[in-house]
Short mmCIF file of C-alpha atoms in Angstrom, two decimals:
data_model
loop_
_atom_site.label_atom_id
_atom_site.label_comp_id
_atom_site.label_asym_id
_atom_site.label_seq_id
_atom_site.Cartn_x
_atom_site.Cartn_y
_atom_site.Cartn_z
CA UNK L 794 -4.34 18.68 -16.16
CA UNK L 795 -4.28 18.96 -12.34
CA UNK L 796 -4.66 15.16 -12.17
CA UNK L 797 -1.45 14.77 -14.19
CA UNK L 798 0.25 17.16 -11.71
CA UNK L 799 -0.96 15.03 -8.84
CA UNK L 800 0.36 11.83 -10.39
CA UNK L 801 3.75 13.43 -11.21
CA UNK L 802 4.04 15.00 -7.75
CA UNK L 803 3.28 11.72 -5.99
CA UNK L 804 5.62 9.85 -8.35
CA UNK L 805 8.58 12.16 -7.70
CA UNK L 806 8.00 12.25 -3.96
CA UNK L 807 7.61 8.48 -3.79
CA UNK L 808 10.81 7.91 -5.69
CA UNK L 809 12.60 10.42 -3.40
CA UNK L 810 11.44 8.39 -0.36
CA UNK L 811 12.63 5.13 -1.90
CA UNK L 812 16.02 6.40 -3.04
CA UNK L 813 16.71 8.43 0.12
CA UNK L 814 19.02 6.10 2.04
CA UNK L 815 19.99 3.65 -0.70
CA UNK L 816 20.98 6.30 -3.19
CA UNK L 817 22.62 8.95 -1.05
CA UNK L 818 22.55 8.88 2.68
CA UNK L 819 24.15 5.42 2.62
CA UNK L 820 26.17 5.56 5.80
CA UNK L 821 23.56 7.24 7.96
CA UNK L 822 20.78 5.55 9.91
CA UNK L 823 17.28 6.67 10.79
CA UNK L 824 16.84 7.53 14.49
CA UNK L 825 15.14 4.69 16.38
CA UNK L 826 12.09 6.81 17.23
CA UNK L 827 11.53 7.86 13.62
CA UNK L 828 11.81 4.23 12.49
CA UNK L 829 9.17 3.27 15.08
CA UNK L 830 6.84 6.08 14.05
CA UNK L 831 7.01 5.03 10.41
CA UNK L 832 5.87 1.47 11.24
CA UNK L 833 2.58 2.94 12.47
CA UNK L 834 1.85 4.83 9.24
CA UNK L 835 0.46 1.71 7.55
CA UNK L 836 -2.14 0.67 10.17
CA UNK L 837 -3.20 4.28 10.79
CA UNK L 838 -3.67 5.21 7.16
CA UNK L 839 -5.49 1.99 6.15
CA UNK L 840 -7.93 2.32 9.04
CA UNK L 841 -8.46 6.01 8.19
CA UNK L 842 -9.28 4.99 4.59
CA UNK L 843 -11.67 2.13 5.55
CA UNK L 844 -13.76 3.41 8.41
CA UNK L 845 -15.24 6.55 6.82
CA UNK L 846 -15.75 4.70 3.50
CA UNK L 847 -17.95 2.01 5.10
CA UNK L 848 -19.56 4.06 7.88
CA UNK L 849 -20.90 7.01 5.94
CA UNK L 850 -23.97 6.76 3.75
CA UNK L 851 -25.02 9.91 1.90
CA UNK L 852 -22.89 12.02 4.23
CA UNK L 853 -24.17 10.66 7.56
CA UNK L 854 -22.83 7.83 9.76
CA UNK L 855 -25.18 4.88 9.44
CA UNK L 856 -24.70 1.29 10.67
CA UNK L 857 -28.19 -0.15 9.92
CA UNK L 858 -27.82 -3.14 7.56
CA UNK L 859 -30.90 -2.16 5.53
CA UNK L 860 -29.88 1.46 4.76
CA UNK L 861 -26.10 0.92 4.69
CA UNK L 862 -25.28 -2.76 4.10
CA UNK L 863 -21.64 -1.84 3.48
CA UNK L 864 -20.92 -1.43 7.16
CA UNK L 865 -22.01 -4.94 8.11
CA UNK L 866 -20.35 -6.43 5.04
CA UNK L 867 -17.13 -4.66 6.05
CA UNK L 868 -17.39 -6.03 9.64
CA UNK L 869 -17.75 -9.57 8.25
CA UNK L 870 -14.83 -9.00 5.85
CA UNK L 871 -12.73 -7.60 8.68
CA UNK L 872 -13.24 -10.74 10.79
CA UNK L 873 -12.18 -12.83 7.78
CA UNK L 874 -9.22 -10.53 7.15
CA UNK L 875 -7.83 -10.70 10.66
CA UNK L 876 -8.28 -14.47 10.72
CA UNK L 877 -6.79 -15.28 7.32
CA UNK L 878 -4.68 -12.22 6.29
CA UNK L 879 -5.75 -13.08 2.76
CA UNK L 880 -6.58 -10.34 0.23
CA UNK L 881 -8.60 -12.75 -1.89
CA UNK L 882 -10.68 -14.03 1.02
CA UNK L 883 -11.48 -10.48 2.22
CA UNK L 884 -12.54 -9.53 -1.31
CA UNK L 885 -14.73 -12.58 -1.96
CA UNK L 886 -16.44 -12.69 1.46
CA UNK L 887 -16.93 -8.88 1.56
CA UNK L 888 -18.46 -8.70 -1.92
CA UNK L 889 -20.70 -11.76 -1.44
CA UNK L 890 -21.95 -10.43 1.93
CA UNK L 891 -22.80 -7.10 0.37
CA UNK L 892 -24.63 -8.76 -2.53
CA UNK L 893 -26.60 -10.94 -0.10
CA UNK L 894 -27.56 -7.97 2.10
CA UNK L 895 -28.48 -6.01 -1.05
CA UNK L 896 -30.72 -8.81 -2.30
CA UNK L 897 -32.48 -9.15 1.09
CA UNK L 898 -33.50 -5.55 1.24
CA UNK P 584 26.30 -18.65 -0.21
CA UNK P 585 28.80 -21.48 -0.56
CA UNK P 586 29.56 -20.84 -4.24
CA UNK P 587 28.76 -17.85 -6.36
CA UNK P 588 25.45 -18.46 -8.16
CA UNK P 589 25.01 -17.47 -11.80
CA UNK P 590 23.48 -14.13 -12.66
CA UNK P 591 20.34 -15.72 -14.05
CA UNK P 592 19.76 -18.02 -11.07
CA UNK P 593 20.11 -15.06 -8.68
CA UNK P 594 17.42 -13.10 -10.49
CA UNK P 595 15.27 -16.21 -10.57
CA UNK P 596 15.73 -16.57 -6.77
CA UNK P 597 14.17 -13.14 -6.37
CA UNK P 598 11.24 -13.91 -8.65
CA UNK P 599 10.58 -17.23 -6.87
CA UNK P 600 10.76 -15.59 -3.43
CA UNK P 601 8.22 -12.89 -4.37
CA UNK P 602 5.84 -15.12 -6.39
CA UNK P 603 3.48 -16.09 -3.52
CA UNK P 604 3.04 -12.34 -2.92
CA UNK P 605 2.25 -11.77 -6.59
CA UNK P 606 -0.92 -13.82 -6.05
CA UNK P 607 -2.09 -11.26 -3.47
CA UNK P 608 -1.22 -8.36 -5.75
CA UNK P 609 -3.35 -9.62 -8.64
CA UNK P 610 -6.84 -8.88 -7.21
CA UNK P 611 -5.54 -5.62 -5.77
CA UNK P 612 -4.23 -4.50 -9.14
CA UNK P 613 -7.43 -5.49 -10.93
CA UNK P 614 -9.50 -3.53 -8.37
CA UNK P 615 -7.24 -0.54 -8.85
CA UNK P 616 -7.67 -0.70 -12.63
CA UNK P 617 -11.46 -1.04 -12.34
CA UNK P 618 -11.61 1.85 -9.85
CA UNK P 619 -9.41 4.02 -12.09
CA UNK P 620 -11.59 3.43 -15.14
CA UNK P 621 -14.70 4.30 -13.16
CA UNK P 622 -13.21 7.45 -11.51
CA UNK P 623 -12.69 10.91 -12.92
CA UNK P 624 -8.98 10.07 -13.23
CA UNK P 625 -9.82 7.71 -16.10
CA UNK P 626 -8.12 4.60 -17.40
CA UNK P 627 -5.23 6.31 -19.26
CA UNK P 628 -3.83 8.32 -16.40
CA UNK P 629 -4.83 5.59 -13.96
CA UNK P 630 -2.65 3.11 -15.82
CA UNK P 631 0.12 5.72 -16.30
CA UNK P 632 0.20 6.11 -12.52
CA UNK P 633 1.20 2.47 -12.21
CA UNK P 634 4.40 3.42 -14.03
CA UNK P 635 4.97 6.82 -12.46
CA UNK P 636 4.01 6.01 -8.87
CA UNK P 637 4.03 2.20 -8.61
CA UNK P 638 2.54 2.14 -5.08
CA UNK P 639 -0.88 0.50 -5.06
CA UNK P 640 -2.27 1.77 -1.79
CA UNK P 641 -1.31 5.37 -2.49
CA UNK P 642 -2.69 5.11 -6.03
CA UNK P 643 -6.04 3.90 -4.68
CA UNK P 644 -6.17 6.60 -2.01
CA UNK P 645 -5.33 9.15 -4.71
CA UNK P 646 -8.37 8.03 -6.75
CA UNK P 647 -10.61 8.25 -3.73
CA UNK P 648 -9.48 11.75 -2.83
CA UNK P 649 -9.57 13.09 -6.36
CA UNK P 650 -13.13 11.83 -6.73
CA UNK P 651 -14.33 13.71 -3.66
CA UNK P 652 -12.76 16.90 -5.08
CA UNK P 653 -9.75 17.24 -2.77
CA UNK P 654 -7.20 19.94 -3.52
CA UNK P 655 -4.03 18.99 -5.46
CA UNK P 656 -1.84 19.70 -2.41
CA UNK P 657 -4.00 17.50 -0.16
CA UNK P 658 -3.91 14.55 -2.51
CA UNK P 659 -0.14 14.77 -3.02
CA UNK P 660 0.59 15.28 0.71
CA UNK P 661 -1.67 12.40 1.73
CA UNK P 662 -0.06 9.96 -0.72
CA UNK P 663 3.43 11.08 0.36
CA UNK P 664 2.60 10.54 4.06
CA UNK P 665 1.48 7.04 3.10
CA UNK P 666 4.64 6.43 1.17
CA UNK P 667 6.92 7.78 3.89
CA UNK P 668 7.27 4.17 4.94
CA UNK P 669 9.63 3.69 1.97
CA UNK P 670 12.15 5.90 3.78
CA UNK P 671 12.22 3.23 6.48
CA UNK P 672 12.64 0.45 3.92
CA UNK P 673 15.38 2.42 2.15
CA UNK P 674 17.26 2.90 5.41
CA UNK P 675 16.98 -0.81 6.29
CA UNK P 676 18.21 -1.95 2.85
CA UNK P 677 20.96 0.62 2.39
CA UNK P 678 23.72 -1.33 4.22
CA UNK P 679 23.14 -4.27 1.82
CA UNK P 680 23.44 -2.06 -1.26
CA UNK P 681 26.41 0.03 -0.09
CA UNK P 682 28.93 -1.60 -2.39
CA UNK P 683 26.86 -1.19 -5.55
CA UNK P 684 27.50 1.41 -8.23
CA UNK P 685 25.73 4.74 -7.99
CA UNK P 686 23.67 3.83 -11.07
CA UNK P 687 22.36 0.69 -9.39
CA UNK P 688 21.69 2.54 -6.16
CA UNK P 689 19.63 5.09 -8.08
CA UNK P 690 17.76 2.57 -10.33
CA UNK P 691 16.88 -0.23 -7.88
CA UNK P 692 14.88 1.91 -5.44
CA UNK P 693 12.24 2.49 -8.17
CA UNK P 694 11.22 -1.12 -7.51
CA UNK P 695 11.11 -0.74 -3.74
CA UNK P 696 7.62 -1.81 -2.61
CA UNK P 697 6.36 -3.63 0.48
CA UNK P 698 6.65 -7.11 -1.00
CA UNK P 699 10.11 -6.68 -2.59
CA UNK P 700 11.34 -5.20 0.70
CA UNK P 701 9.88 -8.05 2.78
CA UNK P 702 11.47 -10.88 0.80
CA UNK P 703 14.79 -9.08 0.36
CA UNK P 704 15.34 -8.08 4.00
CA UNK P 705 14.73 -11.69 5.01
CA UNK P 706 17.07 -13.12 2.35
CA UNK P 707 19.83 -10.60 3.08
CA UNK P 708 20.12 -11.89 6.64
CA UNK P 709 22.13 -14.75 5.14
CA UNK P 710 25.62 -13.84 3.96
CA UNK P 711 25.79 -13.06 0.25
CA UNK P 712 27.85 -10.98 -2.16
CA UNK P 713 26.70 -7.54 -3.43
CA UNK P 714 26.08 -8.78 -7.01
CA UNK P 715 23.77 -11.51 -5.70
CA UNK P 716 21.82 -9.00 -3.62
CA UNK P 717 21.47 -6.66 -6.60
CA UNK P 718 20.12 -9.44 -8.84
CA UNK P 719 17.89 -10.95 -6.16
CA UNK P 720 16.26 -7.55 -5.44
CA UNK P 721 15.93 -6.92 -9.19
CA UNK P 722 14.13 -10.25 -9.67
CA UNK P 723 11.81 -9.68 -6.71
CA UNK P 724 11.07 -6.05 -7.71
CA UNK P 725 10.60 -6.72 -11.40
CA UNK P 726 8.45 -9.79 -10.69
CA UNK P 727 6.09 -7.74 -8.57
CA UNK P 728 6.20 -4.81 -11.02
CA UNK P 729 5.16 -7.11 -13.85
CA UNK P 730 2.34 -8.64 -11.80
CA UNK P 731 1.08 -5.19 -10.84
CA UNK P 732 1.10 -3.98 -14.47
CA UNK P 733 -0.70 -7.01 -15.83
CA UNK P 734 -3.31 -6.86 -13.03
CA UNK P 735 -3.97 -3.09 -13.22
CA UNK P 736 -3.98 -3.32 -17.03
CA UNK P 737 -6.63 -6.06 -16.93
CA UNK P 738 -8.61 -4.00 -14.43
CA UNK P 739 -8.55 -0.92 -16.64
CA UNK P 740 -9.67 -2.94 -19.65
CA UNK P 741 -12.56 -4.81 -17.97
CA UNK P 742 -13.45 -1.93 -15.64
CA UNK P 743 -15.38 0.05 -18.23
CA UNK P 744 -17.61 -2.96 -19.03
CA UNK P 745 -18.68 -3.93 -15.52
CA UNK P 746 -22.25 -3.08 -14.52
CA UNK P 747 -22.68 -0.54 -11.72
CA UNK P 748 -25.07 -2.69 -9.75
CA UNK P 749 -22.26 -5.10 -8.87
CA UNK P 750 -21.10 -2.45 -6.37
CA UNK P 751 -17.50 -3.10 -7.33
CA UNK P 752 -16.51 0.23 -5.85
CA UNK P 753 -16.90 -1.53 -2.50
CA UNK P 754 -13.79 -3.51 -3.45
CA UNK P 755 -11.65 -0.46 -2.70
CA UNK P 756 -12.38 -0.31 1.10
CA UNK P 757 -12.19 -4.10 1.10
CA UNK P 758 -8.63 -3.93 -0.25
CA UNK P 759 -7.63 -1.43 2.43
CA UNK P 760 -9.25 -3.70 4.99
CA UNK P 761 -7.06 -6.62 3.85
CA UNK P 762 -3.97 -4.41 4.02
CA UNK P 763 -5.10 -3.20 7.46
CA UNK P 764 -5.25 -6.76 8.77
CA UNK P 765 -1.76 -7.45 7.45
CA UNK P 766 -0.39 -4.20 8.94
CA UNK P 767 -1.84 -4.70 12.40
CA UNK P 768 -0.53 -8.28 12.76
CA UNK P 769 -2.41 -8.59 16.09
CA UNK P 770 0.08 -6.22 17.74
CA UNK P 771 -1.31 -3.79 20.34
CA UNK P 772 0.44 -0.54 19.35
CA UNK P 773 -0.45 -1.10 15.67
CA UNK P 774 -4.05 -1.81 16.71
CA UNK P 775 -4.08 1.49 18.70
CA UNK P 776 -2.74 3.29 15.61
CA UNK P 777 -5.51 1.79 13.52
CA UNK P 778 -8.37 2.50 15.96
CA UNK P 779 -7.37 6.13 16.57
CA UNK P 780 -6.54 6.67 12.92
CA UNK P 781 -9.95 5.43 11.83
CA UNK P 782 -11.90 7.37 14.45
CA UNK P 783 -10.09 10.66 13.84
CA UNK P 784 -10.67 10.28 10.08
CA UNK P 785 -14.40 9.81 10.79
CA UNK P 786 -14.58 12.75 13.22
CA UNK P 787 -12.81 15.10 10.84
CA UNK P 788 -14.70 13.92 7.76
CA UNK P 789 -16.01 17.45 7.28
CA UNK P 790 -12.58 19.10 7.65
CA UNK P 791 -11.60 21.57 4.89
CA UNK P 792 -9.39 20.42 2.00
CA UNK P 793 -10.22 16.75 2.78
CA UNK P 794 -7.60 16.85 5.50
CA UNK P 795 -9.27 13.95 7.36
CA UNK P 796 -6.93 11.33 5.93
CA UNK P 797 -3.74 13.14 6.96
CA UNK P 798 -5.17 14.05 10.36
CA UNK P 799 -6.23 10.48 10.95
CA UNK P 800 -2.83 9.15 9.93
CA UNK P 801 -0.91 11.56 12.13
CA UNK P 802 -3.18 10.89 15.11
CA UNK P 803 -2.92 7.15 14.55
CA UNK P 804 0.92 7.27 14.45
CA UNK P 805 0.94 9.27 17.72
CA UNK P 806 -1.43 6.72 19.31
CA UNK P 807 0.84 3.89 18.21
CA UNK P 808 3.88 5.60 19.75
CA UNK P 809 2.02 6.17 23.04
CA UNK P 810 0.67 2.65 23.19
CA UNK P 811 4.11 1.27 22.50
CA UNK P 812 5.54 3.27 25.41
CA UNK P 813 2.76 2.11 27.76
CA UNK P 814 2.86 -1.54 26.69
CA UNK P 815 5.51 -2.43 24.13
#
């Protein structure tokens, strides 16, 4: 029930963001500074999603490849990502690295 | 535009322009479907969210937050902060859609995602008539929408059958990593936003109501603004 509320809430809010200027505020423009700030939402939020997810292992930060192979696999995938900007390459290299590290330990 | 292209060829232009980006969406959509099927959200609502929300990154973040037991308000607020970038896209596209009917201006934004925005804003730099722009955007948006639905549908269907020892849940941070690389584009202020955003999210991991994601995002945006002032 509350999950449905979440999906509906996000759906309505997301549509409101998309329709804002095209649908109504047609002749107005965003202030320069706001426009700038919004360009930094994407890098900030993606990093905030990635780092805790790969750094924490059972609630504690852990970068040892044996106990938490996900961190090293993510570092390898990050290098590939910044070099290629390819979703597929990040996915394949990241998963294979994790499987290799898993099989070694 | 030297001569007015036919309606069908204008729509096709949009589909063709967005098609390379559909390739990138496919693994992302499959991962989302797999993650939805494995999470407490489930495959039904997970797939429904592809219709209702249609914003992959926010949908994935939503799964992650729901699974760690975040409050309803936190999940919604976090996703909406992520999707606030659509306000920027809407503002940038609005001059090109000004002549369209109100109905078109209310319907088209449903399809406004990163990829449709990117190909449209580039195409609209060339002179064109309003009907062409409407059809081009429709083609790009619907093309991506279709790719997203096929991919997330496949993910939901196969997700339930995949063994847990494949660690496919790791695909979620990997997807965000790929998006991060695209978003940073080797630019210094964006890199500052990412570094600060990531560190603040780690530091505030224990914050109440799972506020770490919002705090990290806000801190990252501030860092980007500061870095851009120091060294644009």
